[in-house]
mmCIF file of C-alpha atoms and ligand atoms in Angstrom:
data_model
loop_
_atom_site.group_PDB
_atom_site.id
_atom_site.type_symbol
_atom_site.label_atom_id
_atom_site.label_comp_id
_atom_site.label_asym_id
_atom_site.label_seq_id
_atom_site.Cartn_x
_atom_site.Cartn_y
_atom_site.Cartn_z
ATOM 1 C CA UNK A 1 218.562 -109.968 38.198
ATOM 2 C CA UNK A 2 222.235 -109.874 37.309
ATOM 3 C CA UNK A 3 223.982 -107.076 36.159
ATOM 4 C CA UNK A 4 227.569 -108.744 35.922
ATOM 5 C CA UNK A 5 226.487 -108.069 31.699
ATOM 6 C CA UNK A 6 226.939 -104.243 32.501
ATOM 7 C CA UNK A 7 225.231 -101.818 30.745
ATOM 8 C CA UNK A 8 223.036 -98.383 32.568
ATOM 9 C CA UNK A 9 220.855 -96.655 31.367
ATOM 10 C CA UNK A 10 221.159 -93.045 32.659
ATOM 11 C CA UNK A 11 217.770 -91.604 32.555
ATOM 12 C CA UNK A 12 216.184 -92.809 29.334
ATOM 13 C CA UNK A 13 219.024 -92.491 26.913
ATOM 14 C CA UNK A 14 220.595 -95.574 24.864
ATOM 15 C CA UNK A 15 222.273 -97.705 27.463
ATOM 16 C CA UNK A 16 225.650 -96.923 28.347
ATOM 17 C CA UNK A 17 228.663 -99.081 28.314
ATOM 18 C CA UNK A 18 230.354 -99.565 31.523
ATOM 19 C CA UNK A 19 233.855 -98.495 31.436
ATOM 20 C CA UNK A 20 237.150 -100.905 32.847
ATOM 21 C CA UNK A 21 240.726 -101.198 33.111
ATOM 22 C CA UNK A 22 241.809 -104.481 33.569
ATOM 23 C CA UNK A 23 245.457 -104.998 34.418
ATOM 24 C CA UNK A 24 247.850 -107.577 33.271
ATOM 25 C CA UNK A 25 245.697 -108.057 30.160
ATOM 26 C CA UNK A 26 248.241 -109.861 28.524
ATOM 27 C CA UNK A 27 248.317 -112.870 30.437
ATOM 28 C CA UNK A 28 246.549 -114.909 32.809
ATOM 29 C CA UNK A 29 243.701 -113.690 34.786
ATOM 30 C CA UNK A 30 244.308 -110.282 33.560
ATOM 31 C CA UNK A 31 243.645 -111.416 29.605
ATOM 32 C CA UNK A 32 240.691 -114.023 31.128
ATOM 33 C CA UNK A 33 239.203 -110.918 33.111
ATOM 34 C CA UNK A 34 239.234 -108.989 29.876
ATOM 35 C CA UNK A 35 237.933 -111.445 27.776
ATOM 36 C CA UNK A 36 234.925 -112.432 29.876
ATOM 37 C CA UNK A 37 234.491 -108.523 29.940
ATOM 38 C CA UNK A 38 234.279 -107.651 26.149
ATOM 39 C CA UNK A 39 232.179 -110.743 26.011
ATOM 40 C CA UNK A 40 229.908 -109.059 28.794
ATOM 41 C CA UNK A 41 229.339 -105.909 27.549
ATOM 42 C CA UNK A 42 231.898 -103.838 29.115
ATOM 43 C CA UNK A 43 234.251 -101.305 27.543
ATOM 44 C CA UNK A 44 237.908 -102.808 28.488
ATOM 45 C CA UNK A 45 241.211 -101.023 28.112
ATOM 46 C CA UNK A 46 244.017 -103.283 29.121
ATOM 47 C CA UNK A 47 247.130 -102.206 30.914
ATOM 48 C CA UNK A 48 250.529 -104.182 30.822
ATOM 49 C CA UNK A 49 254.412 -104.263 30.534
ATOM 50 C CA UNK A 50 254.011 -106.670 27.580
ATOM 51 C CA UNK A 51 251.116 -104.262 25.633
ATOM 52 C CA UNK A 52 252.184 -102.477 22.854
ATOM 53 C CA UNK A 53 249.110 -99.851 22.453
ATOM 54 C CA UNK A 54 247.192 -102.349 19.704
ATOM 55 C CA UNK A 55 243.997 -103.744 19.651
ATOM 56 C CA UNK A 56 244.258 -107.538 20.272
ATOM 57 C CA UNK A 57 241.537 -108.951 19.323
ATOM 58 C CA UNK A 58 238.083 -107.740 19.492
ATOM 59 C CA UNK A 59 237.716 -104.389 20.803
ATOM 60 C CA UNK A 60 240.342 -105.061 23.333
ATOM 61 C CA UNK A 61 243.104 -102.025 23.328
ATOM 62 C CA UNK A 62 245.977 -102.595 25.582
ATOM 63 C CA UNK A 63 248.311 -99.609 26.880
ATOM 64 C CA UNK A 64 252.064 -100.305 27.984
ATOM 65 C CA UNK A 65 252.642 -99.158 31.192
ATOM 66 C CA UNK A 66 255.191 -100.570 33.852
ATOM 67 C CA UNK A 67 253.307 -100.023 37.077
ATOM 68 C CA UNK A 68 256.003 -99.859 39.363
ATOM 69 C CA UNK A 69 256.687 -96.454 37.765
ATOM 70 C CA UNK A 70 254.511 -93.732 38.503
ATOM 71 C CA UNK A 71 254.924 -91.363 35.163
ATOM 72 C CA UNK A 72 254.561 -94.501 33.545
ATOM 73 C CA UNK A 73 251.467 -95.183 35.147
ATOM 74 C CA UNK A 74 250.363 -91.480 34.569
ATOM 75 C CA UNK A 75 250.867 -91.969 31.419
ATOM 76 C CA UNK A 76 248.664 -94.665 30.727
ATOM 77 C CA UNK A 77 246.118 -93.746 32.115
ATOM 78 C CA UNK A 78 246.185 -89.976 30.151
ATOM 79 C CA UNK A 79 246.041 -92.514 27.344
ATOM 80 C CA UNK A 80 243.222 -93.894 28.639
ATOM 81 C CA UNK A 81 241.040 -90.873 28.907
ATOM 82 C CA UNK A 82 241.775 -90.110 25.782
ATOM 83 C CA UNK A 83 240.261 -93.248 24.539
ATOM 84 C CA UNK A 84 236.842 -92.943 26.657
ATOM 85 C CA UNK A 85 236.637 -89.078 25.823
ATOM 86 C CA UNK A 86 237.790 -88.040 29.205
ATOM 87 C CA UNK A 87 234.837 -90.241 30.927
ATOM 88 C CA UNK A 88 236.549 -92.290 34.035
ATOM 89 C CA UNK A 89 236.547 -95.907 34.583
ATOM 90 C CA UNK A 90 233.539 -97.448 36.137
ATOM 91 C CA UNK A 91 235.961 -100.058 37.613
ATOM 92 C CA UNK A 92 239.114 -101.385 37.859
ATOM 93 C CA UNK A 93 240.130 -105.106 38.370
ATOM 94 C CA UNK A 94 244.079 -104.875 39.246
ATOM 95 C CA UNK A 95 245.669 -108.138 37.727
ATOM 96 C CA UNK A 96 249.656 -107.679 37.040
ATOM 97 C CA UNK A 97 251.549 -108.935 39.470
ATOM 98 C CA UNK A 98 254.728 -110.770 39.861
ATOM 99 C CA UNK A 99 256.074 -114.029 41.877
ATOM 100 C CA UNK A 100 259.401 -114.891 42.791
ATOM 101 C CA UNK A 101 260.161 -118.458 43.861
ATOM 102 C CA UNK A 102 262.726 -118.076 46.714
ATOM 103 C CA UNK A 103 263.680 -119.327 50.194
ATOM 104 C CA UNK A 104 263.364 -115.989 52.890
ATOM 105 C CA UNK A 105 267.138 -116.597 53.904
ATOM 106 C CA UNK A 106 267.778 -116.126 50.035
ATOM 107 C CA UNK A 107 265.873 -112.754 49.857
ATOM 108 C CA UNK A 108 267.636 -109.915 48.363
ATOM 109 C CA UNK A 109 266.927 -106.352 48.615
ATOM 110 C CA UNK A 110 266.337 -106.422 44.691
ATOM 111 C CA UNK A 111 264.475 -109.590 44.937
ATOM 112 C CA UNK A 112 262.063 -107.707 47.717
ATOM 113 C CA UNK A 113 261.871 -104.408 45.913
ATOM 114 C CA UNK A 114 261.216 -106.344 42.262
ATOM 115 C CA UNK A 115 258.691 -108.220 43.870
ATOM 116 C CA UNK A 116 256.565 -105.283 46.549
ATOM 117 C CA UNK A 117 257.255 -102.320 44.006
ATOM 118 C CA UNK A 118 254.928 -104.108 41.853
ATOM 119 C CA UNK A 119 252.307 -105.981 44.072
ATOM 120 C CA UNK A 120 252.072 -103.462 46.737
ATOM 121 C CA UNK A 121 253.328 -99.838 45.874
ATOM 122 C CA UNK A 122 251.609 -100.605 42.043
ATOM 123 C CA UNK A 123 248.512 -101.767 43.743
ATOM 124 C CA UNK A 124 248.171 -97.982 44.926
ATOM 125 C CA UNK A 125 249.764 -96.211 41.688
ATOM 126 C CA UNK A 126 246.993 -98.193 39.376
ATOM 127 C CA UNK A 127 243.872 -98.006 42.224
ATOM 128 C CA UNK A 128 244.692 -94.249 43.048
ATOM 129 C CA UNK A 129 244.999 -93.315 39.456
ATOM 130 C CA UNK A 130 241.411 -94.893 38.749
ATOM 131 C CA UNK A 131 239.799 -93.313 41.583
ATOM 132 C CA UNK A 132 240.469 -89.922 41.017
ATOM 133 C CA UNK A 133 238.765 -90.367 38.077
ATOM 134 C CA UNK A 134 236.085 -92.129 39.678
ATOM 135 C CA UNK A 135 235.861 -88.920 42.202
ATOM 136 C CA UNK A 136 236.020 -86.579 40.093
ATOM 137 C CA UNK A 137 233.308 -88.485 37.925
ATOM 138 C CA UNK A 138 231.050 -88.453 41.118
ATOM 139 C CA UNK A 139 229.205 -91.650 40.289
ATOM 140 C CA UNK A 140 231.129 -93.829 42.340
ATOM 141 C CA UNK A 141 233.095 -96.992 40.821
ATOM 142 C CA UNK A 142 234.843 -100.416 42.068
ATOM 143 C CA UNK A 143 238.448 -100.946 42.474
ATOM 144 C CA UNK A 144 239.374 -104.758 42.559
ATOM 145 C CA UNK A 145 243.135 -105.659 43.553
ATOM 146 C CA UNK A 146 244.519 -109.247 43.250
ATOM 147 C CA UNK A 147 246.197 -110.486 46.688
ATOM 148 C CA UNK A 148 247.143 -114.579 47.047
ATOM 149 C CA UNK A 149 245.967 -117.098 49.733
ATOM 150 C CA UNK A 150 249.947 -116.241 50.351
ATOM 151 C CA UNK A 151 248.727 -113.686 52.048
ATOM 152 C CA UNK A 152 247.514 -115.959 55.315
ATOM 153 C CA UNK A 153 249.205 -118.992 55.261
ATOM 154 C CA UNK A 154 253.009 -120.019 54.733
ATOM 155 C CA UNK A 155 254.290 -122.360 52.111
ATOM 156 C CA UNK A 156 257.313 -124.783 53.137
ATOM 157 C CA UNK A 157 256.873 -125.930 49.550
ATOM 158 C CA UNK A 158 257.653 -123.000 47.348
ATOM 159 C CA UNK A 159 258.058 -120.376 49.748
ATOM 160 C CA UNK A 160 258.641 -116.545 48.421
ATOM 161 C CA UNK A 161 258.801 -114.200 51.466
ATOM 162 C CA UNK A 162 258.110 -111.259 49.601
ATOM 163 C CA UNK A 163 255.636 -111.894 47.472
ATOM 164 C CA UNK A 164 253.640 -113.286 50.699
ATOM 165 C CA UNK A 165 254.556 -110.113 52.497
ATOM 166 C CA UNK A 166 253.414 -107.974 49.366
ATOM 167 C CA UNK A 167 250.469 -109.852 49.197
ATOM 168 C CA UNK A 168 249.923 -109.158 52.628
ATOM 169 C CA UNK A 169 250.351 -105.562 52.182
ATOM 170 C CA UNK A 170 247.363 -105.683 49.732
ATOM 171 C CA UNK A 171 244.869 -106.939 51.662
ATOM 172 C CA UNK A 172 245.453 -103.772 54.087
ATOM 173 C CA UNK A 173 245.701 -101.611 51.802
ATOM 174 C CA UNK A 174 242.356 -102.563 50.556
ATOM 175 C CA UNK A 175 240.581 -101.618 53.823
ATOM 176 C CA UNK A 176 241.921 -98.784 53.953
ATOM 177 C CA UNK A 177 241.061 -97.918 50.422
ATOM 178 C CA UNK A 178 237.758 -99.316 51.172
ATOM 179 C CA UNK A 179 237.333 -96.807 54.108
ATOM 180 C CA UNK A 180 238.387 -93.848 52.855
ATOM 181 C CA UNK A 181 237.097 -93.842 49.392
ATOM 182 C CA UNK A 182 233.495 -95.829 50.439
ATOM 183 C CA UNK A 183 231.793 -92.203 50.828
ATOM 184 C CA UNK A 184 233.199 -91.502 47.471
ATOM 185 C CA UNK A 185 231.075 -94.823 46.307
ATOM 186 C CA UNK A 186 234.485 -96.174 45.573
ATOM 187 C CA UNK A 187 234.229 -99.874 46.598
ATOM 188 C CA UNK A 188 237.994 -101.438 47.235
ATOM 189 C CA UNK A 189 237.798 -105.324 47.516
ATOM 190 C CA UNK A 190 240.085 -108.534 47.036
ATOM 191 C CA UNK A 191 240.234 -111.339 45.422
ATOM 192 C CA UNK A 192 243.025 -114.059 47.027
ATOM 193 C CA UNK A 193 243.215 -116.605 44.586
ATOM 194 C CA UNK A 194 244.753 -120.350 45.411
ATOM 195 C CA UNK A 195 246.728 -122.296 42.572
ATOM 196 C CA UNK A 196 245.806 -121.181 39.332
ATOM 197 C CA UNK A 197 246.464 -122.624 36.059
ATOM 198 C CA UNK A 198 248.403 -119.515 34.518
ATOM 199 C CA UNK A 199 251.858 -118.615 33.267
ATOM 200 C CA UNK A 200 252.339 -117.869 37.234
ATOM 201 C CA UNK A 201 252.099 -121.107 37.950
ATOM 202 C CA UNK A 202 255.607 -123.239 37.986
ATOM 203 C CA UNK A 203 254.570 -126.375 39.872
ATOM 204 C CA UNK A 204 252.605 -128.145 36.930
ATOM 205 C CA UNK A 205 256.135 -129.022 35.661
ATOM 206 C CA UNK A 206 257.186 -130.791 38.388
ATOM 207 C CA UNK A 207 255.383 -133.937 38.736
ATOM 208 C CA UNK A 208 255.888 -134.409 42.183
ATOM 209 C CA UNK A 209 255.698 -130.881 43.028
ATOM 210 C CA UNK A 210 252.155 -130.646 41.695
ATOM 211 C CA UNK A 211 250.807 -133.760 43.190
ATOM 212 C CA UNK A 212 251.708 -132.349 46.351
ATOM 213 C CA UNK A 213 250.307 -129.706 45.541
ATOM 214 C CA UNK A 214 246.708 -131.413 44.292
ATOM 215 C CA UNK A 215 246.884 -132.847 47.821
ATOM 216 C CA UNK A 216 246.441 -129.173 49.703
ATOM 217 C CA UNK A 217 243.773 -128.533 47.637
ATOM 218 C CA UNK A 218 240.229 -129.488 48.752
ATOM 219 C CA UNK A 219 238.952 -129.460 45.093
ATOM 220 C CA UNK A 220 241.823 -131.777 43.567
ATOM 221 C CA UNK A 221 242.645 -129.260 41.181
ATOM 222 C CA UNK A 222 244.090 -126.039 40.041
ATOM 223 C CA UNK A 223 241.575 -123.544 39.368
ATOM 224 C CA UNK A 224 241.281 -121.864 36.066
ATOM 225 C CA UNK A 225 241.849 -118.440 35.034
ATOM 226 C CA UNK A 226 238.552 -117.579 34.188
ATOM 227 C CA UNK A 227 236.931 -119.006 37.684
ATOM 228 C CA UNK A 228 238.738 -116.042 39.069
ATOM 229 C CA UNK A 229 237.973 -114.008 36.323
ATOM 230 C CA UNK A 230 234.339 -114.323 36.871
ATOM 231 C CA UNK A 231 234.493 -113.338 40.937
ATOM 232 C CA UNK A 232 236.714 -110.040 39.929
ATOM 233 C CA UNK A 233 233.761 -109.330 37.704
ATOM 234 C CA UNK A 234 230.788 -109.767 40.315
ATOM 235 C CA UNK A 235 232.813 -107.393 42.260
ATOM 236 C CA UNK A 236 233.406 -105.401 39.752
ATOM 237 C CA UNK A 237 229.613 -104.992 38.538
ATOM 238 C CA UNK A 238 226.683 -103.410 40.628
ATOM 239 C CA UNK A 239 225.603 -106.983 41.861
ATOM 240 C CA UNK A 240 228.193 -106.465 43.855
ATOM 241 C CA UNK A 241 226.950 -102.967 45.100
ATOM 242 C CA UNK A 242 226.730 -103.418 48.862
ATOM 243 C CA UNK A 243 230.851 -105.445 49.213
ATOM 244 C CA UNK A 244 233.184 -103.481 50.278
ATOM 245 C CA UNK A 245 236.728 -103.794 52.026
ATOM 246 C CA UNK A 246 236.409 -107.927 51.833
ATOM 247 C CA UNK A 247 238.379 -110.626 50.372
ATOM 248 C CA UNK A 248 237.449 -113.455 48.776
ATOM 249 C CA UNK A 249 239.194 -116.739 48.354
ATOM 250 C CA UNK A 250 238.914 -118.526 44.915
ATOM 251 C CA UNK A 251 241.312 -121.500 46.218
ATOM 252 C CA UNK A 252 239.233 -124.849 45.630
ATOM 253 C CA UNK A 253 238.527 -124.555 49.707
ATOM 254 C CA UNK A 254 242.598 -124.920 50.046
ATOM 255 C CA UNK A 255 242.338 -121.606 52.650
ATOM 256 C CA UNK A 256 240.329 -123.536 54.768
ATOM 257 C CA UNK A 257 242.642 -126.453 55.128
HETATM 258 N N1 NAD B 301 248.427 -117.850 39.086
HETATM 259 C C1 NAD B 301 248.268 -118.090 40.368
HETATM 260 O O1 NAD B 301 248.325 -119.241 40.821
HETATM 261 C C2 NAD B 301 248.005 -116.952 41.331
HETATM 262 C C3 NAD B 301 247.762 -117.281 42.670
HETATM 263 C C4 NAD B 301 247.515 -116.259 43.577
HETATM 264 C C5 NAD B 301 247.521 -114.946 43.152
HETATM 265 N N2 NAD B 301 247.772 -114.654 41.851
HETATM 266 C C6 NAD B 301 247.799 -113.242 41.473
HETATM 267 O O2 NAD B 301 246.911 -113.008 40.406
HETATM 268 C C7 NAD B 301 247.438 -111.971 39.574
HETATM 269 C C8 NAD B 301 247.501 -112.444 38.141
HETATM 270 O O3 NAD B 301 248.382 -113.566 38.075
HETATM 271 P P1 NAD B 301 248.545 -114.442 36.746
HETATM 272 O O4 NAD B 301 248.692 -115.834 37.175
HETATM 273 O O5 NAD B 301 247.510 -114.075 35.757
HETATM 274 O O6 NAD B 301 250.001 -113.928 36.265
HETATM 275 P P2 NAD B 301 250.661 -113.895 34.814
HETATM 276 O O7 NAD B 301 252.122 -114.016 35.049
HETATM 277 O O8 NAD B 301 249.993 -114.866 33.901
HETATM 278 O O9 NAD B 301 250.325 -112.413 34.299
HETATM 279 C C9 NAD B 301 250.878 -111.286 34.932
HETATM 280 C C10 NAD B 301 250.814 -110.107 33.969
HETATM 281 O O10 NAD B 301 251.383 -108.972 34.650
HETATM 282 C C11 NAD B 301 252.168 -108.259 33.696
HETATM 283 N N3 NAD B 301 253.203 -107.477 34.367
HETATM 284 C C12 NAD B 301 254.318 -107.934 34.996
HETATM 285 N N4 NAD B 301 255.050 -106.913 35.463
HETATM 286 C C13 NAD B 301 254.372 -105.761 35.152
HETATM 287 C C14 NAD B 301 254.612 -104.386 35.374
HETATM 288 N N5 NAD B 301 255.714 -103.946 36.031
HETATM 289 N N6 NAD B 301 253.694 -103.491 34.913
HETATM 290 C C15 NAD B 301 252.608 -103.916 34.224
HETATM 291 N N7 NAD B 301 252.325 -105.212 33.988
HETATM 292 C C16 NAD B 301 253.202 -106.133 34.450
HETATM 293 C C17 NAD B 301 252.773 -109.339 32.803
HETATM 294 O O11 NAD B 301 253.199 -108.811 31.549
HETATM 295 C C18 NAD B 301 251.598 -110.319 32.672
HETATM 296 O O12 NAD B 301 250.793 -110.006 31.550
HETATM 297 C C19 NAD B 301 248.799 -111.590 40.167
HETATM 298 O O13 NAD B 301 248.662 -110.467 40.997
HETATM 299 C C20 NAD B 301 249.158 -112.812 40.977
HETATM 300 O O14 NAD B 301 250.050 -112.512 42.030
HETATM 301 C C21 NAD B 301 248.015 -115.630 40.922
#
């Protein structure tokens, strides 16, 4: 039976609401992921640049916190134990992340460090911050970072050399997260999503940038924000008990073209 609705019962008691920080909340996947959440059951406490510490709609509460910066980051999440009464997260799906449309031989140092300061070094801030908690919590949790099919194959199209490279550098870093906190109970996966109808997204403007782009993809479309949504939450929930240190593609089959 599925537990993706996520709510445990601890030994009798009333059930108990599974705890997650979502990420990007404010846009995306990140507000899709927390919106499928809420509607699931879960307790969801939204991080992002854009949040200004309000509830937005529902029960949703979203924390500013830049997640390049590590105070910042320590911040938030002191905020966030305050909300749950000093309980940790159960999980944490890891949706912010930035994309910079550039050729490599245009690369600048600031373009690079924008771009892996965010989707690499914040990958660890935000997944380290969560599992101490989770450690500390002994019961174990899920950690969920966002990489890109980026990540494995090149794009003459729209290239961006460091946001493949970044997205690259998530993928390792969740096997290694995956090793070293999987005695913890901490599971680390990935979820590499293709082109996704988002904010992200710049080709649907372009006419004949986006047929090309229908044209790599298997499906013959972009995929939505809450298809990835949903596979962030299997691997966030306890169907998902046994997954750890993988990466999954939600691309339309365009990875294995
Ligand atoms: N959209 C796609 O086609 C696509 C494809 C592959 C991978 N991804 C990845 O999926 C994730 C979500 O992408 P999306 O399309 O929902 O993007 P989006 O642009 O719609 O949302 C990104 C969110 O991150 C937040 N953010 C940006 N900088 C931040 C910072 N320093 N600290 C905290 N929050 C910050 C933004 O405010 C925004 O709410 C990203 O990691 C992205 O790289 C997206």
């Amino acid at each position: 039976m599925s537990d993706m609705s996520n709510t445990g019962d601890k030994g009798g008691g009333s059930p108990v609401r599974r705890r997650l920080v979502v990420t990007g909340s404010h846009s995306g996947i990140g507000r899709a992921t927390a919106a499928l959440a809420e509607a699931l059951g879960w307790s969801v406490i939204g991080l992002d640049l854009a949040a200004d510490g309000r509830r937005v709609g529902g029960e949703l509460i979203a924390f500013p916190c830049d997640l390049t910066d590590e105070h910042s980051v320590r911040e938030a999440f002191e905020k966030v134990d305050e909300e749950w009464g000093g309980h940790a997260p159960h999980a944490l799906v890891h949706c912010a992340g930035i994309y910079r449309f550039k050729a490599a031989t245009g690369t600048t140092a600031a373009d690079w460090d924008a771009v892996v300061n965010l989707n690499a070094r914040g990958s660890l801030l935000v997944a380290a911050a969560a599992a101490r908690r989770m450690i500390d919590a002994g019961e174990g949790g899920s950690v969920t970072l966002l990489s890109s099919i980026a990540a494995v194959r090149g794009d003459a199209g729209e290239p961006s050399a460091a946001y493949s490279a970044s997205k690259g550098a998530v993928v390792s870093l969740a096997r290694q997260l995956a090793v070293e906190w999987g005695p913890d109970g901490i599971r680390c996966n990935v979820v590499a999503p293709g082109v996704i109808d988002t904010p992200m997204t710049t080709v649907s403007g372009d006419p004949e940038a986006f047929a090309q782009v229908l044209r790599r993809i298997p499906a013959g479309r972009l995929g939505t924000a809450d298809e990835v949504a949903r596979v962030c939450l299997f691997l966030a929930s306890q169907d998902a008990a046994y997954v750890n240190g993988t990466v999954i593609a939600v691309d339309g089959g365009q990875s294995a073209s």
